[in-house]
Amino acid sequence: LLQYTRGTVTAFAPFDARADAEALRKAMKGLGTDEETVLTVLTTRNNAQRQEIASAFKTLFGRDLVDDLKSELTGKFETLMVSLMRPAYIFDAHALKHAIKGAGTNEKVLTEILASRTPAEVQNIKQVYLQEYEANLEDKITGETSGHFQRLLVVLLQANRDPDVGVDEALVEQDAQVLFRAGELKWGTDEEKFITILGTRSVSHLRRVFDKYMTISGFQIEETIDRETSGDLEKLLLAVVKCIRSVPAYFAETLYHSMKGAGTDDDTLIRVMVSRSEIDLLDIRREFRKNFAKSLYQMIQKDTSGDYRKALLLLCGGDDD
């Protein structure tokens, strides 16, 4: 897999899985739990190391670390610690499975994951989904969604976006004109054109298309999508456009909205902090500071409390003044 280097969490050294397992057992044994030890160990080791700790824990004590965490911890703090323990390769597949099971589908999760992951990552998610859950992810998603929203999800699930090799200016011009005619110039919108172009063209090509679109129409493509579409399709199209422009900026905005206003969307906060902690959280922090007049660290500090806050701040890895 890709070697990511913009994460806040990296391999801990010197690492001793057995010593960590012993420390965790001691922290959870007997009356009361030493949460500080639990959160410090789990947020400062990377995912691969956490898996080694779980394995050492079972070897030494014949106990399942995740089961122990679930029985000793509660609430959002428990959810965060258990999420950190989920093997990295299965994280997205697991999130998608839970987004499409039971009553009601969590469109937000489908949108966030499928708009932001690379084609290679999407292929991997599909494979893991099949292995782990013995089900076809595309079938599951099409069974729970409909309309143009469903069609764009299916296009993204094909993971066949054009590779980034040189940009053909003539095609850029053509795509920008097609989008302009399908949206602003049309009575009603030709959503299919948006779906095909935004779902299949290369990232560098689309960035040029967005510039050209602005020149032709006088609008940002986001403004047109906002006016011409609605509901889940609108949210997905906007997420795709934002991720084409900048994945870290998209996640900075996602984190900001998870905390702004009354109440916190903790599921989103946890999912993004955990899933990006070893990939690009440093870049996300930079975009956050640039776009929201405060740092991610400051916002987490203001919006959360207790051990949950301590753990999130450790994952955040520092402030950006």
Coordinates of C-alpha atoms in Angstrom, one line a residue:
L1 CA 0.0 0.0 0.0
L2 CA 1.0 3.7 -0.3
Q3 CA 3.5 4.9 2.2
Y4 CA 1.8 7.8 3.8
T5 CA 4.1 10.3 5.6
R6 CA 1.8 13.1 6.7
G7 CA 0.2 11.4 9.6
T8 CA 0.4 12.5 13.3
V9 CA 0.7 9.0 14.5
T10 CA 3.9 7.0 13.5
A11 CA 5.5 3.9 14.7
F12 CA 6.6 4.2 18.4
A13 CA 10.2 3.4 19.2
P14 CA 11.5 1.6 21.2
F15 CA 8.4 -0.6 20.9
D16 CA 7.8 -3.6 23.2
A17 CA 4.4 -5.2 22.6
R18 CA 4.6 -7.4 25.7
A19 CA 5.4 -4.5 28.0
D20 CA 2.5 -2.5 26.5
A21 CA 0.1 -5.5 26.9
E22 CA 1.2 -5.8 30.6
A23 CA 0.7 -2.1 31.2
L24 CA -2.8 -2.3 29.7
R25 CA -3.7 -5.4 31.7
K26 CA -2.6 -3.7 34.9
A27 CA -4.6 -0.5 34.0
M28 CA -7.8 -2.5 33.6
K29 CA -7.4 -5.2 36.3
G30 CA -9.2 -5.0 39.6
L31 CA -11.4 -2.1 40.7
G32 CA -11.5 1.0 38.5
T33 CA -9.6 1.6 35.4
D34 CA -6.5 3.7 34.8
E35 CA -7.8 5.4 31.6
E36 CA -4.7 7.6 31.3
T37 CA -2.5 4.6 30.7
V38 CA -5.0 3.1 28.2
L39 CA -5.3 6.3 26.1
T40 CA -1.6 7.1 26.2
V41 CA -0.5 3.7 25.0
L42 CA -3.2 3.4 22.3
T43 CA -2.9 6.9 20.8
T44 CA 0.9 6.8 20.6
R45 CA 1.4 3.5 18.9
N46 CA 0.5 3.1 15.2
N47 CA -2.2 0.6 14.1
A48 CA 0.2 -2.2 13.2
Q49 CA 1.7 -1.9 16.7
R50 CA -1.7 -1.9 18.3
Q51 CA -2.4 -5.2 16.5
E52 CA 0.9 -6.7 18.0
I53 CA -0.2 -5.5 21.4
A54 CA -3.6 -7.2 21.1
S55 CA -1.8 -10.4 20.0
A56 CA 0.7 -10.2 23.0
F57 CA -2.3 -9.5 25.3
K58 CA -4.0 -12.7 24.2
T59 CA -0.8 -14.7 24.5
L60 CA 0.0 -13.5 28.0
F61 CA -3.4 -13.4 29.6
G62 CA -5.7 -15.5 27.4
R63 CA -8.0 -12.4 27.1
D64 CA -9.2 -10.4 24.2
L65 CA -8.0 -6.8 24.5
V66 CA -10.9 -5.3 22.6
D67 CA -13.4 -7.2 24.8
D68 CA -11.7 -5.9 27.9
L69 CA -11.7 -2.3 26.6
K70 CA -15.4 -2.7 25.9
S71 CA -16.2 -3.9 29.4
E72 CA -14.0 -1.4 31.2
L73 CA -14.6 1.8 29.2
T74 CA -17.9 3.6 28.3
G75 CA -19.3 6.2 26.0
K76 CA -17.4 8.1 23.3
F77 CA -14.1 7.3 24.9
E78 CA -14.8 3.6 24.5
T79 CA -15.9 4.1 20.9
L80 CA -12.6 5.9 20.2
M81 CA -10.4 3.3 21.8
V82 CA -12.2 0.4 20.1
S83 CA -11.9 2.3 16.7
L84 CA -8.1 2.7 17.3
M85 CA -7.9 -1.1 17.8
R86 CA -9.7 -1.9 14.5
P87 CA -7.1 -3.2 11.9
A88 CA -6.4 -0.4 9.4
Y89 CA -7.2 -2.6 6.4
I90 CA -10.7 -3.3 7.6
F91 CA -11.6 0.2 9.0
D92 CA -13.4 1.6 5.9
A93 CA -15.2 -1.7 5.1
H94 CA -16.4 -1.9 8.7
A95 CA -17.6 1.7 8.6
L96 CA -19.5 1.1 5.3
K97 CA -21.0 -2.2 6.6
H98 CA -22.4 -0.3 9.6
A99 CA -23.6 2.6 7.4
I100 CA -25.8 0.2 5.4
K101 CA -27.1 -2.2 8.0
G102 CA -30.5 -2.1 9.8
A103 CA -33.0 0.7 9.6
G104 CA -32.0 3.7 7.6
T105 CA -28.8 4.1 5.7
N106 CA -26.1 6.5 6.9
E107 CA -25.5 8.4 3.6
K108 CA -23.0 10.7 5.3
V109 CA -20.6 7.8 5.8
L110 CA -21.0 6.4 2.2
T111 CA -20.4 9.9 0.9
E112 CA -17.3 10.7 3.0
I113 CA -15.6 7.4 2.3
L114 CA -16.4 6.9 -1.4
A115 CA -15.7 10.5 -2.3
S116 CA -12.3 10.7 -0.6
R117 CA -10.6 7.4 -1.1
T118 CA -8.2 6.7 -4.0
P119 CA -9.2 4.2 -6.7
A120 CA -6.7 1.7 -5.2
E121 CA -8.2 2.2 -1.8
V122 CA -11.7 1.6 -3.1
Q123 CA -10.6 -1.6 -4.8
N124 CA -9.1 -2.7 -1.5
I125 CA -12.3 -1.9 0.4
K126 CA -14.4 -4.0 -2.0
Q127 CA -12.0 -6.9 -1.6
V128 CA -11.9 -6.8 2.1
Y129 CA -15.7 -6.4 2.3
L130 CA -16.1 -9.5 0.3
Q131 CA -13.6 -11.5 2.4
E132 CA -14.8 -10.3 5.8
Y133 CA -18.6 -10.1 5.3
E134 CA -19.1 -12.5 2.4
A135 CA -21.1 -9.9 0.6
N136 CA -20.7 -7.7 -2.4
L137 CA -20.4 -4.1 -1.3
E138 CA -21.9 -2.7 -4.6
D139 CA -25.0 -5.0 -4.2
K140 CA -25.4 -3.9 -0.6
I141 CA -25.1 -0.2 -1.5
T142 CA -27.5 -0.4 -4.5
G143 CA -30.0 -2.3 -2.3
E144 CA -30.1 0.7 0.1
T145 CA -29.8 3.7 -2.2
S146 CA -31.6 5.0 -5.2
G147 CA -31.7 7.5 -8.0
H148 CA -28.7 9.6 -9.2
F149 CA -27.1 9.3 -5.7
Q150 CA -27.0 5.6 -6.2
R151 CA -25.6 6.0 -9.7
L152 CA -22.7 8.2 -8.6
L153 CA -21.9 5.8 -5.8
V154 CA -21.8 2.9 -8.3
V155 CA -19.5 5.0 -10.6
L156 CA -17.1 5.7 -7.7
L157 CA -17.2 2.0 -6.6
Q158 CA -15.9 1.0 -10.1
A159 CA -12.7 2.8 -9.0
N160 CA -11.9 3.4 -12.7
R161 CA -11.0 7.1 -12.5
D162 CA -8.6 8.0 -15.4
P163 CA -5.0 8.0 -14.3
D164 CA -3.2 11.3 -13.9
V165 CA -1.2 11.5 -17.2
G166 CA -0.9 14.9 -18.8
V167 CA -3.9 17.1 -19.4
D168 CA -5.6 17.6 -22.8
E169 CA -6.7 21.2 -22.9
A170 CA -9.3 20.5 -25.7
L171 CA -11.0 17.9 -23.5
V172 CA -10.9 20.3 -20.5
E173 CA -12.7 22.9 -22.6
Q174 CA -15.2 20.3 -23.8
D175 CA -16.0 18.9 -20.3
A176 CA -16.4 22.4 -18.9
Q177 CA -18.8 23.3 -21.7
V178 CA -20.8 20.1 -21.2
L179 CA -21.1 20.8 -17.5
F180 CA -22.2 24.3 -18.2
R181 CA -24.9 23.2 -20.6
A182 CA -26.0 20.4 -18.3
G183 CA -26.5 22.7 -15.4
E184 CA -26.7 26.5 -15.7
L185 CA -27.9 26.6 -19.3
K186 CA -30.5 23.9 -19.0
W187 CA -34.1 24.0 -17.7
G188 CA -33.7 21.2 -15.1
T189 CA -30.3 19.5 -14.8
D190 CA -28.7 16.7 -16.7
E191 CA -27.3 15.0 -13.6
E192 CA -25.8 12.1 -15.7
K193 CA -23.3 14.4 -17.3
F194 CA -22.1 15.6 -13.8
I195 CA -21.9 12.0 -12.6
T196 CA -19.9 10.7 -15.6
I197 CA -17.4 13.6 -15.7
L198 CA -16.9 14.0 -12.0
G199 CA -16.8 10.3 -11.4
T200 CA -14.4 9.2 -14.1
R201 CA -12.0 12.0 -15.2
S202 CA -8.5 12.3 -13.6
V203 CA -7.9 14.6 -10.7
S204 CA -5.5 16.9 -12.5
H205 CA -7.9 17.1 -15.5
L206 CA -10.9 18.0 -13.2
R207 CA -8.9 20.7 -11.5
R208 CA -8.4 22.4 -14.8
V209 CA -12.1 21.8 -15.7
F210 CA -13.1 23.6 -12.6
D211 CA -11.0 26.6 -13.5
K212 CA -12.3 26.6 -17.0
Y213 CA -15.9 26.2 -15.8
M214 CA -15.4 29.4 -13.7
T215 CA -14.1 31.3 -16.7
I216 CA -17.0 30.2 -18.9
S217 CA -19.9 30.5 -16.5
G218 CA -18.7 33.0 -13.9
F219 CA -19.6 30.5 -11.2
Q220 CA -17.6 28.0 -9.1
I221 CA -18.7 24.5 -9.9
E222 CA -19.8 24.2 -6.3
E223 CA -22.2 27.1 -6.6
T224 CA -23.9 25.4 -9.6
I225 CA -24.1 22.0 -7.9
D226 CA -25.6 23.8 -4.9
R227 CA -28.3 25.5 -7.0
E228 CA -29.0 22.7 -9.5
T229 CA -29.1 19.6 -7.3
S230 CA -30.4 18.8 -3.8
G231 CA -30.3 16.2 -1.1
D232 CA -27.9 13.3 -1.0
L233 CA -26.8 13.7 -4.6
E234 CA -25.9 17.3 -3.9
K235 CA -23.8 16.4 -0.9
L236 CA -22.0 13.6 -2.7
L237 CA -21.3 15.8 -5.8
L238 CA -19.9 18.5 -3.5
A239 CA -17.8 16.0 -1.6
V240 CA -16.3 14.7 -4.8
V241 CA -15.5 18.2 -6.1
K242 CA -13.9 19.1 -2.7
C243 CA -11.8 16.0 -2.7
I244 CA -10.7 16.6 -6.3
R245 CA -9.6 20.0 -5.2
S246 CA -7.9 18.9 -1.9
V247 CA -8.6 15.8 0.3
P248 CA -7.1 17.4 3.4
A249 CA -9.2 20.5 2.9
Y250 CA -12.3 18.3 2.6
F251 CA -11.5 16.6 5.8
A252 CA -10.7 19.8 7.6
E253 CA -14.2 21.0 6.7
T254 CA -15.7 17.7 7.7
L255 CA -14.1 18.0 11.1
Y256 CA -15.1 21.6 11.5
H257 CA -18.7 20.8 10.8
S258 CA -18.7 17.8 13.1
M259 CA -17.9 20.2 16.0
K260 CA -19.4 23.6 15.0
G261 CA -22.7 24.7 16.5
A262 CA -24.7 22.9 19.1
G263 CA -23.8 19.3 19.8
T264 CA -20.9 17.3 18.3
D265 CA -21.2 14.6 15.6
D266 CA -18.8 12.3 17.5
D267 CA -19.1 9.4 15.1
T268 CA -17.7 11.6 12.3
L269 CA -15.1 13.2 14.6
I270 CA -13.8 9.8 15.7
R271 CA -13.9 8.2 12.2
V272 CA -11.9 11.0 10.6
M273 CA -9.4 11.4 13.4
V274 CA -8.7 7.7 13.5
S275 CA -8.8 7.0 9.7
R276 CA -6.5 9.9 8.8
S277 CA -4.2 9.8 11.8
E278 CA -1.5 7.9 9.9
I279 CA -2.2 9.4 6.4
D280 CA -2.6 13.1 6.2
L281 CA -3.7 14.6 9.6
L282 CA -0.8 17.1 9.5
D283 CA -2.1 18.4 6.2
I284 CA -5.7 18.4 7.5
R285 CA -4.5 20.5 10.5
R286 CA -2.8 23.0 8.2
E287 CA -5.9 23.4 6.1
F288 CA -8.1 23.7 9.2
R289 CA -6.0 26.5 10.6
K290 CA -6.0 28.3 7.2
N291 CA -9.7 28.0 6.6
F292 CA -11.3 28.3 10.1
A293 CA -9.5 31.0 12.0
K294 CA -8.7 28.5 14.8
S295 CA -6.7 25.3 15.1
L296 CA -8.1 21.8 15.1
Y297 CA -6.5 21.3 18.5
Q298 CA -8.3 24.4 19.9
M299 CA -11.6 23.3 18.5
I300 CA -11.3 19.8 20.0
Q301 CA -10.3 21.3 23.3
K302 CA -13.3 23.5 23.3
D303 CA -15.8 20.9 22.1
T304 CA -14.9 17.7 24.0
S305 CA -14.1 16.7 27.6
G306 CA -12.5 14.1 29.8
D307 CA -10.4 11.2 28.7
Y308 CA -12.1 11.4 25.3
R309 CA -10.7 14.9 24.8
K310 CA -7.2 13.8 26.1
A311 CA -7.1 11.0 23.6
L312 CA -8.3 13.1 20.6
L313 CA -5.7 15.8 21.4
L314 CA -3.0 13.2 21.5
L315 CA -4.1 11.9 18.1
C316 CA -4.2 15.5 16.8
G317 CA -0.6 15.6 17.8
G318 CA -0.2 19.3 18.5
D319 CA -1.5 22.8 18.1
D320 CA -1.0 25.2 15.1
D321 CA -0.9 28.7 16.5

